[in-house]
Amino acid sequence: MASSGGAEAVADSPTKLSKSERKLAKKQAKACHTLLKHDGIHTVTRPTPILLVANGGLGNGIQRSEIHTIFSTVGPVEDVVMLREKPYCFVKYGNTSLATSAMHRLHGHRLREGQGPSNVTLYLSFVESVPTDKPQSNVPPPGLVIIPDFIDECLEQKIIDSIEWASPSEIANQSLKHRKVKHHGYEFNYSSNNIDRDKPLPGGMPELYGQVINRIMETGHVQFKPDQLTINQYQPGQGIPPHVDTHSAFEDAIISLSLESQIVMEFTHPAGHQVPVVLPRRSLLVMTGEARYKWTHGITPKKTDIVPDPTSPDNLTLHQRGQRTSFTFRAVRRGPCDCKYPEQCDSQKSKAEVTAPPQVVYPKSDEEAAKLEAQQVHVVYNNIAQNFSGTRYKPWPKVVDFLNGLEPGSLVLDVGCGNGKYLGVNKNLHMPSRVKDSVHCCQPINGLQY
Ligand SMILES: O=C(O)CCC(=O)C(=O)O
Ligand SMILES: [Fe+2]
């Protein structure tokens, strides 16, 4: 039986729920709705030995050991199952009574309490079985090679110490705000995604990096000697959007040396399937052929990566990112690209295709505009409302103070009221709103709408 929420299982009596119990039940109902809608997971109201722990998954930055420790305080845990990228996990007890005790004690538990923004609230539901992870193809794109320990720690330090970053004010003026970059050989222009062949940078390629390039050539994986270098420095939480390095800008073989910290790079095939690839610290990544020309590569901006761990029952664990500095070596292309991947190739796409601005069709009447808004705005917001609302339940204290400071009877219009979290803050105010489906808590009054 599918449940709208395990709240019944949590409440000791069917009598009136307290305010915090109501909030918990509402959050849980939303979690169950989302699970069913997106992952087809049915929660049940009848107690079972298995608990689904919403917010307690690898996708939420939670380690299995944290879940194991807290759930073991109730009794022996038989298994904790974490699924790749999912923000929930499953805790299996030997019997229903232990799972029921855990439901009573840990539903609404705040993990990492007092640890600032990293604290999370766990919402529990009973489930009858644990779904298995969808088999994921981990076959890396053809043409991708990783050479571990390409350089030793001593050279790594030497290279890091040698970087001459621009001054903070120069960096503040750069177009890239989300990571630090420095170029040698040629400047990479992030607006055109290309380089200006006629403007080599003064200073050429520093001698130390020249040595690394010679070493790269000795691997035998690279045909064209790199003459351009982009140094990227990422703090934990920073990344680079998925992209294919412009075909017309660089020859085959895009090479990246990872220093200071490992990272997971996501490779995505044009058909949509994704393969996460761990780039170990001090390793060299070489992308040629399909890996270079056809698949996108990118780094998701987050603070932890999910990485393989053969010692963990689900073969996965979390790795906290540290500062990573990468050296991307590329050979500037001197003519058009004639690769086998015309779909991704800017040299082979017709000029019109590449340069034509997207066609914008403006509505011709108010009716057409209203129809467009209904399709593109109202329908979208109504579809995402449940999820959206689940992430916005805490009123901002300053707004609450403002509302509580108003004269009783004041008329307040909360334009763009989201899930209406302020509508009930001060019962002495009139706060009209119209949000169909978005959230049941928004009350329309007297035709005053937006
Ligand atoms: O940081 C990296 O390893 C990759 C950087 C990259 O893809 C680029 O600069 O185009
Ligand atoms: Fe790239």
Short mmCIF file of N, CA, C and O in Angstrom, two decimals, residues 298-366:
data_model
loop_
_atom_site.label_atom_id
_atom_site.label_comp_id
_atom_site.label_asym_id
_atom_site.label_seq_id
_atom_site.Cartn_x
_atom_site.Cartn_y
_atom_site.Cartn_z
N GLY A 298 33.20 17.78 -17.52
CA GLY A 298 32.87 18.88 -16.61
C GLY A 298 33.05 18.43 -15.18
O GLY A 298 33.22 17.23 -14.90
N ILE A 299 33.02 19.40 -14.28
CA ILE A 299 33.17 19.09 -12.85
C ILE A 299 31.98 19.74 -12.15
O ILE A 299 31.78 20.96 -12.24
N THR A 300 31.17 18.92 -11.50
CA THR A 300 30.00 19.45 -10.81
C THR A 300 30.44 20.26 -9.60
O THR A 300 31.27 19.77 -8.82
N PRO A 301 29.93 21.49 -9.45
CA PRO A 301 30.35 22.28 -8.29
C PRO A 301 29.75 21.74 -6.99
O PRO A 301 28.59 21.96 -6.70
N LYS A 302 30.53 20.97 -6.25
CA LYS A 302 30.07 20.46 -4.96
C LYS A 302 31.28 20.24 -4.06
O LYS A 302 32.42 20.28 -4.54
N LYS A 303 31.01 19.98 -2.79
CA LYS A 303 32.14 19.88 -1.85
C LYS A 303 32.61 18.45 -1.63
O LYS A 303 33.70 18.23 -1.11
N THR A 304 31.76 17.50 -1.96
CA THR A 304 32.16 16.09 -1.80
C THR A 304 31.91 15.35 -3.10
O THR A 304 30.99 15.70 -3.84
N ASP A 305 32.71 14.32 -3.33
CA ASP A 305 32.50 13.47 -4.50
C ASP A 305 32.12 12.07 -4.03
O ASP A 305 32.62 11.61 -2.99
N ILE A 306 31.29 11.40 -4.80
CA ILE A 306 31.00 9.99 -4.51
C ILE A 306 32.01 9.18 -5.29
O ILE A 306 32.11 9.32 -6.51
N VAL A 307 32.79 8.38 -4.56
CA VAL A 307 33.88 7.65 -5.23
C VAL A 307 33.81 6.16 -4.90
O VAL A 307 33.28 5.79 -3.86
N PRO A 308 34.33 5.32 -5.77
CA PRO A 308 34.32 3.88 -5.50
C PRO A 308 35.13 3.55 -4.26
O PRO A 308 36.15 4.18 -3.99
N ASP A 309 34.63 2.60 -3.47
CA ASP A 309 35.36 2.16 -2.28
C ASP A 309 35.08 0.67 -2.08
O ASP A 309 34.02 0.28 -1.59
N PRO A 310 36.03 -0.17 -2.50
CA PRO A 310 35.79 -1.62 -2.44
C PRO A 310 35.57 -2.12 -1.02
O PRO A 310 35.00 -3.19 -0.81
N THR A 311 35.95 -1.32 0.01
CA THR A 311 35.77 -1.80 1.39
C THR A 311 34.35 -1.50 1.89
O THR A 311 33.95 -1.96 2.95
N SER A 312 33.58 -0.71 1.14
CA SER A 312 32.23 -0.37 1.59
C SER A 312 31.23 -1.33 0.95
O SER A 312 31.39 -1.68 -0.22
N PRO A 313 30.19 -1.77 1.70
CA PRO A 313 29.25 -2.75 1.13
C PRO A 313 28.60 -2.26 -0.16
O PRO A 313 28.29 -3.05 -1.02
N ASP A 314 28.35 -0.96 -0.29
CA ASP A 314 27.78 -0.51 -1.55
C ASP A 314 28.86 -0.02 -2.51
O ASP A 314 28.56 0.61 -3.52
N ASN A 315 30.11 -0.31 -2.17
CA ASN A 315 31.25 0.02 -3.05
C ASN A 315 31.42 1.50 -3.30
O ASN A 315 32.05 1.91 -4.27
N LEU A 316 30.80 2.31 -2.47
CA LEU A 316 30.90 3.75 -2.69
C LEU A 316 31.20 4.45 -1.37
O LEU A 316 30.80 3.98 -0.31
N THR A 317 31.86 5.57 -1.44
CA THR A 317 32.02 6.40 -0.25
C THR A 317 32.12 7.86 -0.69
O THR A 317 32.14 8.16 -1.88
N LEU A 318 32.17 8.73 0.30
CA LEU A 318 32.28 10.15 -0.03
C LEU A 318 33.72 10.59 0.12
O LEU A 318 34.41 10.16 1.05
N HIS A 319 34.15 11.46 -0.75
CA HIS A 319 35.48 12.05 -0.62
C HIS A 319 35.33 13.57 -0.54
O HIS A 319 34.71 14.18 -1.41
N GLN A 320 35.86 14.15 0.56
CA GLN A 320 35.77 15.61 0.71
C GLN A 320 36.78 16.23 -0.23
O GLN A 320 37.96 15.88 -0.18
N ARG A 321 36.32 17.15 -1.04
CA ARG A 321 37.27 17.80 -1.96
C ARG A 321 38.17 18.77 -1.21
O ARG A 321 37.76 19.38 -0.23
N GLY A 322 39.39 18.91 -1.71
CA GLY A 322 40.28 19.96 -1.23
C GLY A 322 40.53 20.90 -2.39
O GLY A 322 39.98 20.72 -3.49
N GLN A 323 41.39 21.89 -2.17
CA GLN A 323 41.74 22.78 -3.31
C GLN A 323 42.41 21.94 -4.39
O GLN A 323 43.30 21.15 -4.09
N ARG A 324 41.95 22.07 -5.63
CA ARG A 324 42.58 21.32 -6.73
C ARG A 324 43.09 22.33 -7.76
O ARG A 324 42.38 23.28 -8.11
N THR A 325 44.32 22.10 -8.20
CA THR A 325 44.86 22.93 -9.27
C THR A 325 45.14 22.02 -10.44
O THR A 325 45.83 21.00 -10.29
N SER A 326 44.56 22.36 -11.60
CA SER A 326 44.79 21.50 -12.76
C SER A 326 45.55 22.28 -13.82
O SER A 326 45.39 23.50 -13.94
N PHE A 327 46.36 21.56 -14.54
CA PHE A 327 47.13 22.13 -15.65
C PHE A 327 46.62 21.48 -16.92
O PHE A 327 46.82 20.29 -17.13
N THR A 328 45.90 22.26 -17.75
CA THR A 328 45.37 21.72 -19.00
C THR A 328 46.28 22.14 -20.15
O THR A 328 46.42 23.33 -20.44
N PHE A 329 46.92 21.15 -20.74
CA PHE A 329 47.87 21.41 -21.84
C PHE A 329 47.17 21.11 -23.16
O PHE A 329 46.57 20.04 -23.33
N ARG A 330 47.28 22.04 -24.12
CA ARG A 330 46.64 21.83 -25.41
C ARG A 330 47.53 22.37 -26.53
O ARG A 330 48.34 23.28 -26.30
N ALA A 331 47.37 21.80 -27.73
CA ALA A 331 48.13 22.29 -28.89
C ALA A 331 47.18 23.12 -29.74
O ALA A 331 46.11 22.63 -30.15
N VAL A 332 47.56 24.36 -29.99
CA VAL A 332 46.71 25.27 -30.77
C VAL A 332 46.59 24.76 -32.21
O VAL A 332 47.59 24.39 -32.83
N ARG A 333 45.36 24.75 -32.72
CA ARG A 333 45.13 24.25 -34.08
C ARG A 333 45.37 25.38 -35.09
O ARG A 333 44.99 26.52 -34.85
N ARG A 334 46.01 25.04 -36.21
CA ARG A 334 46.34 26.08 -37.20
C ARG A 334 45.41 26.07 -38.41
O ARG A 334 45.49 26.93 -39.26
N GLY A 335 44.56 25.07 -38.51
CA GLY A 335 43.61 25.05 -39.64
C GLY A 335 42.29 24.52 -39.13
O GLY A 335 42.16 24.24 -37.94
N PRO A 336 41.29 24.37 -40.04
CA PRO A 336 40.00 23.87 -39.55
C PRO A 336 40.07 22.42 -39.08
O PRO A 336 40.97 21.68 -39.49
N CYS A 337 39.16 22.03 -38.24
CA CYS A 337 39.14 20.65 -37.70
C CYS A 337 38.39 19.75 -38.69
O CYS A 337 37.35 20.14 -39.21
N ASP A 338 38.93 18.56 -38.95
CA ASP A 338 38.21 17.65 -39.85
C ASP A 338 37.98 16.31 -39.15
O ASP A 338 38.15 15.25 -39.73
N CYS A 339 37.59 16.40 -37.90
CA CYS A 339 37.40 15.18 -37.09
C CYS A 339 36.20 14.37 -37.60
O CYS A 339 35.48 14.80 -38.49
N LYS A 340 36.00 13.21 -36.94
CA LYS A 340 34.90 12.31 -37.36
C LYS A 340 33.60 12.65 -36.65
O LYS A 340 32.67 11.85 -36.64
N TYR A 341 33.56 13.79 -35.97
CA TYR A 341 32.39 14.08 -35.13
C TYR A 341 31.76 15.42 -35.55
O TYR A 341 31.79 16.39 -34.79
N PRO A 342 31.18 15.49 -36.75
CA PRO A 342 30.68 16.78 -37.27
C PRO A 342 29.63 17.43 -36.38
O PRO A 342 29.52 18.64 -36.33
N GLU A 343 28.87 16.59 -35.65
CA GLU A 343 27.81 17.14 -34.79
C GLU A 343 28.37 18.07 -33.72
O GLU A 343 27.73 19.01 -33.29
N GLN A 344 29.57 17.73 -33.26
CA GLN A 344 30.17 18.53 -32.19
C GLN A 344 31.21 19.51 -32.72
O GLN A 344 31.84 20.22 -31.94
N CYS A 345 31.42 19.51 -34.05
CA CYS A 345 32.57 20.23 -34.60
C CYS A 345 32.18 21.60 -35.15
O CYS A 345 31.42 21.69 -36.11
N ASP A 346 32.72 22.64 -34.56
CA ASP A 346 32.38 23.99 -35.01
C ASP A 346 32.98 24.28 -36.38
O ASP A 346 32.45 25.08 -37.14
N SER A 347 34.09 23.59 -36.74
CA SER A 347 34.67 23.82 -38.07
C SER A 347 33.77 23.23 -39.15
O SER A 347 33.71 23.76 -40.27
N GLN A 348 33.09 22.14 -38.85
CA GLN A 348 32.32 21.45 -39.89
C GLN A 348 30.86 21.86 -39.94
O GLN A 348 30.19 21.61 -40.94
N LYS A 349 30.37 22.46 -38.85
CA LYS A 349 28.99 22.95 -38.91
C LYS A 349 28.99 24.16 -39.83
O LYS A 349 29.97 24.92 -39.85
N SER A 350 27.88 24.32 -40.57
CA SER A 350 27.87 25.46 -41.48
C SER A 350 27.95 26.74 -40.64
O SER A 350 27.48 26.79 -39.51
N LYS A 351 28.56 27.74 -41.21
CA LYS A 351 28.74 29.01 -40.51
C LYS A 351 27.39 29.52 -40.00
O LYS A 351 27.27 29.99 -38.87
N ALA A 352 26.36 29.36 -40.85
CA ALA A 352 25.04 29.85 -40.46
C ALA A 352 24.57 29.16 -39.19
O ALA A 352 24.05 29.79 -38.28
N GLU A 353 24.82 27.84 -39.12
CA GLU A 353 24.38 27.08 -37.96
C GLU A 353 25.04 27.57 -36.69
O GLU A 353 24.46 27.63 -35.64
N VAL A 354 26.34 27.89 -36.83
CA VAL A 354 27.10 28.28 -35.66
C VAL A 354 26.79 29.70 -35.23
O VAL A 354 26.68 29.99 -34.05
N THR A 355 26.60 30.59 -36.24
CA THR A 355 26.49 32.00 -35.86
C THR A 355 25.05 32.52 -35.79
O THR A 355 24.82 33.56 -35.22
N ALA A 356 24.09 31.77 -36.38
CA ALA A 356 22.72 32.29 -36.39
C ALA A 356 22.22 32.47 -34.96
O ALA A 356 22.33 31.56 -34.15
N PRO A 357 21.68 33.66 -34.67
CA PRO A 357 21.15 33.83 -33.32
C PRO A 357 19.89 32.98 -33.15
O PRO A 357 19.21 32.71 -34.14
N PRO A 358 19.59 32.54 -31.94
CA PRO A 358 18.39 31.72 -31.77
C PRO A 358 17.15 32.50 -32.18
O PRO A 358 17.09 33.71 -31.98
N GLN A 359 16.22 31.81 -32.83
CA GLN A 359 15.00 32.48 -33.29
C GLN A 359 14.09 32.75 -32.09
O GLN A 359 13.72 31.83 -31.37
N VAL A 360 13.77 34.02 -31.88
CA VAL A 360 12.86 34.34 -30.78
C VAL A 360 11.54 34.76 -31.40
O VAL A 360 11.50 35.64 -32.25
N VAL A 361 10.46 34.08 -31.02
CA VAL A 361 9.16 34.45 -31.55
C VAL A 361 8.38 35.12 -30.42
O VAL A 361 8.13 34.52 -29.38
N TYR A 362 8.07 36.40 -30.63
CA TYR A 362 7.36 37.13 -29.58
C TYR A 362 5.85 36.94 -29.74
O TYR A 362 5.35 36.90 -30.89
N PRO A 363 5.11 36.86 -28.63
CA PRO A 363 3.65 36.74 -28.76
C PRO A 363 3.06 37.98 -29.42
O PRO A 363 3.55 39.08 -29.21
N LYS A 364 2.01 37.73 -30.23
CA LYS A 364 1.47 38.87 -31.00
C LYS A 364 0.28 39.52 -30.31
O LYS A 364 -0.18 40.57 -30.72
N SER A 365 -0.28 38.87 -29.33
CA SER A 365 -1.43 39.46 -28.64
C SER A 365 -1.34 39.12 -27.15
O SER A 365 -0.54 38.27 -26.75
N ASP A 366 -2.20 39.81 -26.36
CA ASP A 366 -2.22 39.51 -24.93
C ASP A 366 -2.61 38.05 -24.70
O ASP A 366 -2.09 37.40 -23.79
#
